[in-house]
GROMACS .gro file of C-alpha atoms in nm:
model
  400
    1MET     CA    1  -4.269  -3.199  -1.975
    2ASN     CA    2  -4.432  -3.329  -2.294
    3MET     CA    3  -4.594  -3.121  -2.568
    4ALA     CA    4  -4.948  -3.207  -2.460
    5LEU     CA    5  -4.885  -3.063  -2.114
    6ALA     CA    6  -4.703  -2.762  -2.263
    7ARG     CA    7  -5.008  -2.681  -2.477
    8LEU     CA    8  -5.237  -2.696  -2.173
    9ILE     CA    9  -5.006  -2.469  -1.975
   10ALA     CA   10  -4.998  -2.221  -2.266
   11GLY     CA   11  -5.377  -2.228  -2.280
   12GLN     CA   12  -5.400  -2.165  -1.907
   13ILE     CA   13  -5.160  -1.871  -1.932
   14PHE     CA   14  -5.359  -1.682  -2.196
   15LEU     CA   15  -5.696  -1.723  -2.024
   16HIS     CA   16  -5.559  -1.635  -1.682
   17ALA     CA   17  -5.374  -1.336  -1.831
   18CYS     CA   18  -5.707  -1.201  -1.953
   19MET     CA   19  -5.838  -1.201  -1.597
   20THR     CA   20  -5.522  -1.059  -1.436
   21GLY     CA   21  -5.508  -0.783  -1.696
   22MET     CA   22  -5.872  -0.694  -1.630
   23ARG     CA   23  -5.805  -0.704  -1.255
   24MET     CA   24  -5.537  -0.439  -1.304
   25ALA     CA   25  -5.706  -0.221  -1.569
   26THR     CA   26  -6.062  -0.195  -1.437
   27PRO     CA   27  -5.971  -0.057  -1.091
   28LEU     CA   28  -5.745   0.202  -1.254
   29LEU     CA   29  -6.024   0.315  -1.484
   30ALA     CA   30  -6.271   0.325  -1.194
   31LEU     CA   31  -6.033   0.542  -0.992
   32ARG     CA   32  -5.980   0.771  -1.291
   33GLU     CA   33  -6.357   0.813  -1.315
   34GLY     CA   34  -6.370   0.923  -0.951
   35TYR     CA   35  -6.501   0.609  -0.780
   36SER     CA   36  -6.406   0.557  -0.416
   37ALA     CA   37  -6.161   0.305  -0.276
   38ALA     CA   38  -6.456   0.114  -0.132
   39ALA     CA   39  -6.614   0.083  -0.477
   40VAL     CA   40  -6.284  -0.037  -0.620
   41GLY     CA   41  -6.263  -0.295  -0.340
   42VAL     CA   42  -6.605  -0.428  -0.438
   43LEU     CA   43  -6.494  -0.445  -0.801
   44LEU     CA   44  -6.184  -0.645  -0.709
   45ALA     CA   45  -6.385  -0.881  -0.487
   46LEU     CA   46  -6.610  -0.970  -0.780
   47PHE     CA   47  -6.321  -1.141  -0.960
   48ALA     CA   48  -6.309  -1.399  -0.678
   49LEU     CA   49  -6.677  -1.395  -0.583
   50THR     CA   50  -6.797  -1.568  -0.899
   51GLN     CA   51  -6.561  -1.856  -0.841
   52VAL     CA   52  -6.706  -1.912  -0.494
   53PHE     CA   53  -7.048  -1.987  -0.643
   54LEU     CA   54  -6.945  -2.145  -0.973
   55ALA     CA   55  -6.670  -2.373  -0.843
   56LEU     CA   56  -6.891  -2.668  -0.743
   57PRO     CA   57  -7.113  -2.663  -1.056
   58ALA     CA   58  -6.798  -2.624  -1.265
   59GLY     CA   59  -6.641  -2.926  -1.097
   60ARG     CA   60  -6.946  -3.143  -1.156
   61TYR     CA   61  -6.965  -3.023  -1.517
   62ALA     CA   62  -6.599  -3.115  -1.573
   63ASP     CA   63  -6.661  -3.461  -1.424
   64ARG     CA   64  -6.940  -3.515  -1.678
   65HIS     CA   65  -6.790  -3.352  -1.988
   66GLY     CA   66  -6.412  -3.366  -1.956
   67LEU     CA   67  -6.179  -3.087  -2.068
   68LYS     CA   68  -6.268  -2.916  -2.395
   69ARG     CA   69  -6.633  -2.828  -2.338
   70PRO     CA   70  -6.570  -2.646  -2.005
   71VAL     CA   71  -6.266  -2.469  -2.152
   72GLY     CA   72  -6.467  -2.365  -2.457
   73ILE     CA   73  -6.735  -2.212  -2.234
   74ALA     CA   74  -6.464  -2.039  -2.028
   75VAL     CA   75  -6.309  -1.890  -2.341
   76ALA     CA   76  -6.647  -1.753  -2.450
   77MET     CA   77  -6.713  -1.608  -2.103
   78ALA     CA   78  -6.374  -1.436  -2.089
   79CYS     CA   79  -6.407  -1.289  -2.440
   80VAL     CA   80  -6.754  -1.155  -2.366
   81GLY     CA   81  -6.645  -1.022  -2.027
   82ALA     CA   82  -6.346  -0.826  -2.156
   83GLY     CA   83  -6.532  -0.727  -2.472
   84ALA     CA   84  -6.817  -0.576  -2.272
   85SER     CA   85  -6.581  -0.324  -2.112
   86LEU     CA   86  -6.436  -0.250  -2.454
   87VAL     CA   87  -6.780  -0.159  -2.590
   88TYR     CA   88  -6.906   0.028  -2.282
   89PRO     CA   89  -6.630   0.111  -2.029
   90VAL     CA   90  -6.843   0.220  -1.731
   91PHE     CA   91  -6.834   0.094  -1.373
   92ALA     CA   92  -7.141  -0.131  -1.386
   93VAL     CA   93  -7.016  -0.303  -1.701
   94MET     CA   94  -6.669  -0.343  -1.549
   95CYS     CA   95  -6.834  -0.524  -1.257
   96PHE     CA   96  -7.002  -0.754  -1.509
   97SER     CA   97  -6.664  -0.807  -1.675
   98ALA     CA   98  -6.509  -0.898  -1.339
   99LEU     CA   99  -6.777  -1.158  -1.274
  100LEU     CA  100  -6.738  -1.319  -1.617
  101THR     CA  101  -6.358  -1.319  -1.645
  102GLY     CA  102  -6.318  -1.441  -1.285
  103GLY     CA  103  -6.572  -1.718  -1.337
  104ALA     CA  104  -6.412  -1.817  -1.667
  105THR     CA  105  -6.074  -1.859  -1.500
  106GLY     CA  106  -6.220  -2.081  -1.229
  107LEU     CA  107  -6.409  -2.300  -1.476
  108ALA     CA  108  -6.102  -2.348  -1.695
  109ILE     CA  109  -5.856  -2.420  -1.416
  110ILE     CA  110  -6.080  -2.689  -1.265
  111ALA     CA  111  -6.110  -2.865  -1.603
  112LEU     CA  112  -5.735  -2.836  -1.667
  113GLN     CA  113  -5.634  -2.960  -1.322
  114ARG     CA  114  -5.874  -3.252  -1.345
  115HIS     CA  115  -5.741  -3.350  -1.689
  116VAL     CA  116  -5.370  -3.339  -1.606
  117GLY     CA  117  -5.428  -3.520  -1.277
  118ARG     CA  118  -5.611  -3.803  -1.450
  119ALA     CA  119  -5.343  -3.823  -1.720
  120ALA     CA  120  -5.068  -3.887  -1.463
  121HIS     CA  121  -4.965  -4.252  -1.423
  122ASP     CA  122  -4.818  -4.243  -1.073
  123THR     CA  123  -4.759  -4.015  -0.777
  124THR     CA  124  -4.424  -3.890  -0.908
  125GLN     CA  125  -4.594  -3.776  -1.228
  126LEU     CA  126  -4.868  -3.612  -1.024
  127ARG     CA  127  -4.610  -3.399  -0.844
  128GLN     CA  128  -4.436  -3.317  -1.169
  129VAL     CA  129  -4.741  -3.217  -1.375
  130PHE     CA  130  -4.889  -3.002  -1.102
  131SER     CA  131  -4.554  -2.832  -1.049
  132TRP     CA  132  -4.541  -2.747  -1.419
  133LEU     CA  133  -4.906  -2.640  -1.426
  134ALA     CA  134  -4.853  -2.411  -1.128
  135ILE     CA  135  -4.601  -2.208  -1.330
  136GLY     CA  136  -4.880  -2.085  -1.559
  137PRO     CA  137  -5.043  -1.837  -1.315
  138ALA     CA  138  -4.702  -1.694  -1.227
  139VAL     CA  139  -4.639  -1.617  -1.594
  140SER     CA  140  -4.987  -1.481  -1.659
  141ASN     CA  141  -4.968  -1.258  -1.350
  142PHE     CA  142  -4.692  -1.078  -1.539
  143ILE     CA  143  -4.824  -1.095  -1.895
  144GLY     CA  144  -5.177  -0.967  -1.835
  145PRO     CA  145  -5.099  -0.653  -1.628
  146PHE     CA  146  -4.782  -0.572  -1.825
  147PHE     CA  147  -4.940  -0.564  -2.170
  148ALA     CA  148  -5.260  -0.404  -2.044
  149GLY     CA  149  -5.048  -0.131  -1.888
  150LEU     CA  150  -4.860  -0.077  -2.214
  151MET     CA  151  -5.188  -0.032  -2.398
  152ILE     CA  152  -5.327   0.207  -2.137
  153ASP     CA  153  -5.016   0.425  -2.150
  154HIS     CA  154  -4.930   0.416  -2.521
  155ALA     CA  155  -5.227   0.311  -2.738
  156GLY     CA  156  -5.439   0.622  -2.684
  157SER     CA  157  -5.397   0.990  -2.761
  158ALA     CA  158  -5.251   1.036  -2.411
  159ALA     CA  159  -5.141   0.811  -2.128
  160GLY     CA  160  -5.447   0.690  -1.938
  161SER     CA  161  -5.697   0.802  -2.202
  162THR     CA  162  -6.020   0.616  -2.265
  163GLU     CA  163  -5.882   0.503  -2.602
  164GLY     CA  164  -5.590   0.340  -2.422
  165TYR     CA  165  -5.824   0.153  -2.190
  166ARG     CA  166  -6.035   0.039  -2.483
  167ALA     CA  167  -5.721  -0.090  -2.655
  168ALA     CA  168  -5.626  -0.281  -2.339
  169PHE     CA  169  -5.972  -0.438  -2.315
  170ALA     CA  170  -5.956  -0.531  -2.684
  171LEU     CA  171  -5.624  -0.708  -2.637
  172LEU     CA  172  -5.747  -0.887  -2.326
  173ALA     CA  173  -6.063  -1.000  -2.508
  174LEU     CA  174  -5.844  -1.163  -2.776
  175LEU     CA  175  -5.613  -1.351  -2.539
  176PRO     CA  176  -5.864  -1.631  -2.454
  177LEU     CA  177  -5.885  -1.720  -2.825
  178ALA     CA  178  -5.522  -1.833  -2.796
  179THR     CA  179  -5.633  -2.063  -2.515
  180TRP     CA  180  -5.874  -2.239  -2.747
  181PHE     CA  181  -5.602  -2.264  -3.014
  182TRP     CA  182  -5.376  -2.453  -2.772
  183VAL     CA  183  -5.641  -2.673  -2.608
  184ARG     CA  184  -5.874  -2.764  -2.897
  185HIS     CA  185  -5.665  -3.058  -3.023
  186THR     CA  186  -5.614  -3.215  -2.680
  187GLU     CA  187  -5.728  -3.575  -2.670
  188GLU     CA  188  -6.004  -3.630  -2.419
  189LEU     CA  189  -5.953  -3.901  -2.158
  190PRO     CA  190  -6.211  -4.181  -2.126
  191PRO     CA  191  -6.503  -4.083  -1.900
  192VAL     CA  192  -6.514  -4.224  -1.549
  193ILE     CA  193  -6.839  -4.388  -1.449
  194ALA     CA  194  -6.928  -4.408  -1.081
  195ALA     CA  195  -7.000  -4.751  -0.939
  196GLU     CA  196  -7.369  -4.834  -0.936
  197GLY     CA  197  -7.569  -4.940  -0.635
  198GLY     CA  198  -7.465  -4.675  -0.387
  199PRO     CA  199  -7.684  -4.388  -0.270
  200PRO     CA  200  -7.653  -4.058  -0.457
  201ARG     CA  201  -7.401  -3.827  -0.292
  202GLY     CA  202  -7.382  -3.449  -0.288
  203SER     CA  203  -7.061  -3.254  -0.325
  204TRP     CA  204  -7.060  -3.155   0.039
  205ASP     CA  205  -7.042  -3.523   0.136
  206LEU     CA  206  -6.675  -3.509   0.041
  207LEU     CA  207  -6.617  -3.307   0.357
  208ASN     CA  208  -6.742  -3.604   0.560
  209GLU     CA  209  -6.425  -3.786   0.458
  210PRO     CA  210  -6.156  -3.711   0.720
  211ALA     CA  211  -5.873  -3.720   0.465
  212PHE     CA  212  -6.036  -3.466   0.236
  213ARG     CA  213  -6.141  -3.247   0.527
  214ARG     CA  214  -5.785  -3.236   0.658
  215LEU     CA  215  -5.654  -3.145   0.315
  216ILE     CA  216  -5.903  -2.858   0.276
  217ILE     CA  217  -5.818  -2.722   0.622
  218VAL     CA  218  -5.445  -2.730   0.548
  219ASN     CA  219  -5.494  -2.572   0.205
  220TRP     CA  220  -5.715  -2.298   0.351
  221VAL     CA  221  -5.463  -2.214   0.624
  222LEU     CA  222  -5.178  -2.193   0.373
  223SER     CA  223  -5.389  -1.987   0.133
  224SER     CA  224  -5.454  -1.745   0.419
  225CYS     CA  225  -5.077  -1.708   0.454
  226TRP     CA  226  -5.058  -1.581   0.095
  227ASP     CA  227  -5.341  -1.337   0.169
  228VAL     CA  228  -5.193  -1.207   0.492
  229HIS     CA  229  -4.852  -1.155   0.332
  230THR     CA  230  -5.005  -0.957   0.044
  231PHE     CA  231  -5.222  -0.756   0.281
  232VAL     CA  232  -4.988  -0.687   0.572
  233VAL     CA  233  -4.652  -0.625   0.399
  234PRO     CA  234  -4.767  -0.291   0.252
  235LEU     CA  235  -4.887  -0.186   0.598
  236ILE     CA  236  -4.560  -0.281   0.765
  237GLY     CA  237  -4.365  -0.116   0.483
  238HIS     CA  238  -4.564   0.203   0.532
  239GLU     CA  239  -4.491   0.193   0.905
  240ARG     CA  240  -4.120   0.155   0.825
  241GLY     CA  241  -4.134   0.453   0.586
  242LEU     CA  242  -4.059   0.248   0.274
  243SER     CA  243  -4.153   0.381  -0.068
  244ALA     CA  244  -4.420   0.223  -0.286
  245SER     CA  245  -4.158   0.093  -0.531
  246VAL     CA  246  -3.965  -0.075  -0.251
  247ILE     CA  247  -4.281  -0.237  -0.112
  248GLY     CA  248  -4.369  -0.352  -0.462
  249SER     CA  249  -4.021  -0.499  -0.502
  250ILE     CA  250  -4.060  -0.692  -0.176
  251LEU     CA  251  -4.390  -0.839  -0.294
  252GLY     CA  252  -4.239  -0.904  -0.639
  253ALA     CA  253  -3.951  -1.095  -0.483
  254PHE     CA  254  -4.205  -1.320  -0.313
  255ALA     CA  255  -4.381  -1.392  -0.645
  256VAL     CA  256  -4.054  -1.462  -0.829
  257ALA     CA  257  -3.938  -1.702  -0.558
  258ALA     CA  258  -4.271  -1.887  -0.572
  259ALA     CA  259  -4.233  -1.926  -0.949
  260VAL     CA  260  -3.871  -2.041  -0.925
  261VAL     CA  261  -3.945  -2.314  -0.673
  262ARG     CA  262  -4.218  -2.447  -0.903
  263LEU     CA  263  -3.965  -2.470  -1.183
  264LEU     CA  264  -3.738  -2.676  -0.958
  265LEU     CA  265  -4.001  -2.909  -0.813
  266PRO     CA  266  -4.040  -3.132  -1.122
  267LEU     CA  267  -3.667  -3.205  -1.108
  268VAL     CA  268  -3.686  -3.337  -0.752
  269ALA     CA  269  -4.036  -3.488  -0.761
  270LYS     CA  270  -3.900  -3.842  -0.719
  271HIS     CA  271  -3.725  -3.751  -0.397
  272VAL     CA  272  -3.997  -3.564  -0.209
  273ARG     CA  273  -4.318  -3.667  -0.036
  274GLU     CA  274  -4.624  -3.448  -0.035
  275HIS     CA  275  -4.696  -3.463   0.337
  276ALA     CA  276  -4.334  -3.384   0.428
  277VAL     CA  277  -4.318  -3.083   0.194
  278VAL     CA  278  -4.648  -2.941   0.318
  279ALA     CA  279  -4.578  -2.999   0.687
  280GLY     CA  280  -4.226  -2.858   0.654
  281ALA     CA  281  -4.360  -2.554   0.470
  282MET     CA  282  -4.606  -2.489   0.752
  283VAL     CA  283  -4.337  -2.502   1.019
  284ILE     CA  284  -4.103  -2.274   0.822
  285THR     CA  285  -4.388  -2.032   0.747
  286ALA     CA  286  -4.473  -2.012   1.118
  287VAL     CA  287  -4.111  -1.922   1.199
  288LEU     CA  288  -4.087  -1.663   0.921
  289PHE     CA  289  -4.417  -1.504   1.022
  290GLY     CA  290  -4.285  -1.477   1.375
  291VAL     CA  291  -3.971  -1.298   1.259
  292TYR     CA  292  -4.116  -1.079   0.982
  293PRO     CA  293  -4.268  -0.797   1.195
  294LEU     CA  294  -3.936  -0.758   1.381
  295LEU     CA  295  -3.740  -0.676   1.065
  296ALA     CA  296  -3.659  -0.307   1.024
  297SER     CA  297  -3.481  -0.283   0.689
  298ALA     CA  298  -3.614  -0.332   0.336
  299LEU     CA  299  -3.333  -0.578   0.260
  300ALA     CA  300  -3.423  -0.799   0.554
  301MET     CA  301  -3.792  -0.791   0.459
  302GLY     CA  302  -3.698  -0.878   0.100
  303VAL     CA  303  -3.493  -1.179   0.211
  304CYS     CA  304  -3.780  -1.296   0.431
  305SER     CA  305  -4.023  -1.256   0.139
  306VAL     CA  306  -3.798  -1.465  -0.085
  307LEU     CA  307  -3.786  -1.740   0.178
  308LEU     CA  308  -4.164  -1.727   0.216
  309GLY     CA  309  -4.203  -1.743  -0.162
  310PHE     CA  310  -3.989  -2.057  -0.181
  311THR     CA  311  -4.180  -2.211   0.109
  312LEU     CA  312  -4.539  -2.132   0.012
  313GLY     CA  313  -4.472  -2.177  -0.360
  314SER     CA  314  -4.385  -2.541  -0.302
  315VAL     CA  315  -4.720  -2.624  -0.143
  316GLN     CA  316  -4.982  -2.603  -0.419
  317PRO     CA  317  -4.843  -2.881  -0.643
  318MET     CA  318  -4.820  -3.111  -0.341
  319VAL     CA  319  -5.177  -3.032  -0.234
  320MET     CA  320  -5.305  -3.100  -0.584
  321SER     CA  321  -5.120  -3.432  -0.596
  322LEU     CA  322  -5.268  -3.538  -0.262
  323LEU     CA  323  -5.617  -3.432  -0.367
  324HIS     CA  324  -5.605  -3.660  -0.670
  325GLN     CA  325  -5.479  -3.947  -0.458
  326ILE     CA  326  -5.740  -3.932  -0.180
  327THR     CA  327  -6.058  -3.861  -0.382
  328PRO     CA  328  -6.242  -4.102  -0.614
  329GLU     CA  329  -6.151  -4.049  -0.979
  330HIS     CA  330  -6.510  -3.984  -1.085
  331ARG     CA  331  -6.530  -3.699  -0.828
  332HIS     CA  332  -6.203  -3.517  -0.898
  333GLY     CA  333  -6.389  -3.223  -1.051
  334GLU     CA  334  -6.614  -3.185  -0.746
  335ALA     CA  335  -6.314  -3.202  -0.514
  336LEU     CA  336  -6.129  -2.938  -0.717
  337GLY     CA  337  -6.440  -2.722  -0.712
  338LEU     CA  338  -6.468  -2.742  -0.333
  339ARG     CA  339  -6.103  -2.651  -0.297
  340LEU     CA  340  -6.132  -2.353  -0.532
  341MET     CA  341  -6.447  -2.235  -0.356
  342ALA     CA  342  -6.272  -2.242  -0.018
  343ILE     CA  343  -5.969  -2.052  -0.149
  344ASN     CA  344  -6.173  -1.780  -0.317
  345ALA     CA  345  -6.408  -1.742  -0.021
  346SER     CA  346  -6.097  -1.690   0.187
  347SER     CA  347  -5.966  -1.430  -0.058
  348VAL     CA  348  -6.294  -1.239  -0.031
  349LEU     CA  349  -6.335  -1.256   0.348
  350MET     CA  350  -5.987  -1.272   0.496
  351PRO     CA  351  -5.868  -0.920   0.399
  352MET     CA  352  -6.167  -0.778   0.585
  353LEU     CA  353  -6.086  -0.996   0.886
  354PHE     CA  354  -5.718  -0.898   0.871
  355GLY     CA  355  -5.812  -0.531   0.858
  356THR     CA  356  -6.035  -0.561   1.164
  357ALA     CA  357  -5.778  -0.766   1.354
  358GLY     CA  358  -5.500  -0.525   1.258
  359ALA     CA  359  -5.695  -0.236   1.407
  360VAL     CA  360  -5.728  -0.427   1.735
  361ILE     CA  361  -5.396  -0.609   1.781
  362GLY     CA  362  -5.174  -0.433   1.525
  363VAL     CA  363  -5.032  -0.561   1.197
  364ALA     CA  364  -4.753  -0.747   1.378
  365GLY     CA  365  -5.016  -0.929   1.581
  366VAL     CA  366  -5.188  -1.045   1.262
  367PHE     CA  367  -4.862  -1.203   1.143
  368TRP     CA  368  -4.807  -1.374   1.478
  369VAL     CA  369  -5.163  -1.508   1.510
  370VAL     CA  370  -5.163  -1.651   1.156
  371GLY     CA  371  -4.813  -1.789   1.209
  372ALA     CA  372  -4.919  -1.965   1.527
  373THR     CA  373  -5.223  -2.109   1.348
  374VAL     CA  374  -5.025  -2.245   1.055
  375GLY     CA  375  -4.766  -2.393   1.290
  376ALA     CA  376  -5.035  -2.566   1.494
  377CYS     CA  377  -5.178  -2.724   1.177
  378ALA     CA  378  -4.845  -2.877   1.071
  379ARG     CA  379  -4.930  -3.201   1.253
  380THR     CA  380  -5.252  -3.225   1.048
  381ALA     CA  381  -5.046  -3.195   0.729
  382TRP     CA  382  -4.806  -3.468   0.845
  383ARG     CA  383  -5.098  -3.706   0.899
  384MET     CA  384  -5.191  -3.677   0.531
  385ASN     CA  385  -4.923  -3.937   0.457
  386THR     CA  386  -5.154  -4.196   0.610
  387ASP     CA  387  -5.443  -4.064   0.401
  388ALA     CA  388  -5.250  -4.101   0.076
  389GLY     CA  389  -5.133  -4.449   0.173
  390ALA     CA  390  -5.490  -4.558   0.244
  391ALA     CA  391  -5.601  -4.424  -0.094
  392HIS     CA  392  -5.333  -4.622  -0.275
  393GLY     CA  393  -5.453  -4.931  -0.096
  394GLY     CA  394  -5.794  -4.882  -0.256
  395THR     CA  395  -5.908  -4.765  -0.596
  396GLN     CA  396  -5.889  -4.389  -0.562
  397GLY     CA  397  -5.538  -4.312  -0.685
  398PRO     CA  398  -5.434  -4.200  -1.034
  399HIS     CA  399  -5.497  -4.451  -1.306
  400ALA     CA  400  -5.209  -4.657  -1.441
   0.00000   0.00000   0.00000
């Protein structure tokens, strides 16, 4: 990993940490003020909802303007979003903050992913840079909530006081400025001009390409596996009589394993192939989802979570590498926007679907249905090898 990539990862961490800290602090403040669980659910959904609608415009904007201008706008959005709750910490303003900080994260990550993908010289580098970049969210998922929690508990006159929340929002509003510090000296890559003479194409036309459509379907199915694990494990743990700390440890083990595998992937990038990693991950996930509801002890559930973390954590860098290989270079931003939109729409809708399905077929049934679905899609993932090969035969791969 070179210094240029390290600076981009550092920038990603600080901006994403602002959002994850807000996502932890604002629900706690809303609950303290007496708002219902349903209201808190709406507040949490807003962090993802903005990205559903902004992802495509953000992708097109990144295609036109490169890296620094979108990141600069994202930094301003995040600072204003967190700062608004600092000035006026009421529920309506916290909803506004959720929209801005969530949207800022989506805008920045699209620009960053597009830049590092274009900077890669071959497919091995693509796997490596996206493996390194994927470590950023794992770090920020710890930094943001941890330091916001410290402020909430210790910066005010008493733990959980309004002064503590204001201090947390102040800290979170400052974090995106570090993002600009790390990114501002990055050298922009030359713009990519689309070939003239063809008819104008909308973003949704990308879905008419079988290779891209297969990739989005596979990515959506695997993203749903993350959502179902996060949603169902607490329910199964409650059924087993496990404490909140034990359930949290099981989910934490999953997150740590996902981060560890992303640290290892750059070391083996030369020896793996994207389609094989993704297809293998889908088969293993299907097996683990079949076994998970049958496990009775916390230790067994923890081991299964670690295995799932290793499996699902390996997927995102491979998906990002494939996406940059099978889409035209001048449309990478649009493709990234479509992918982000699909993932965040899933994060908004799938928990509601899981809750309804769980009431009908039970939480074990949800695991088994999703496991069967992901297993059935493994063949689609395997076929993406042909898609990547066809792209390399043309002009759509990473530039040399």
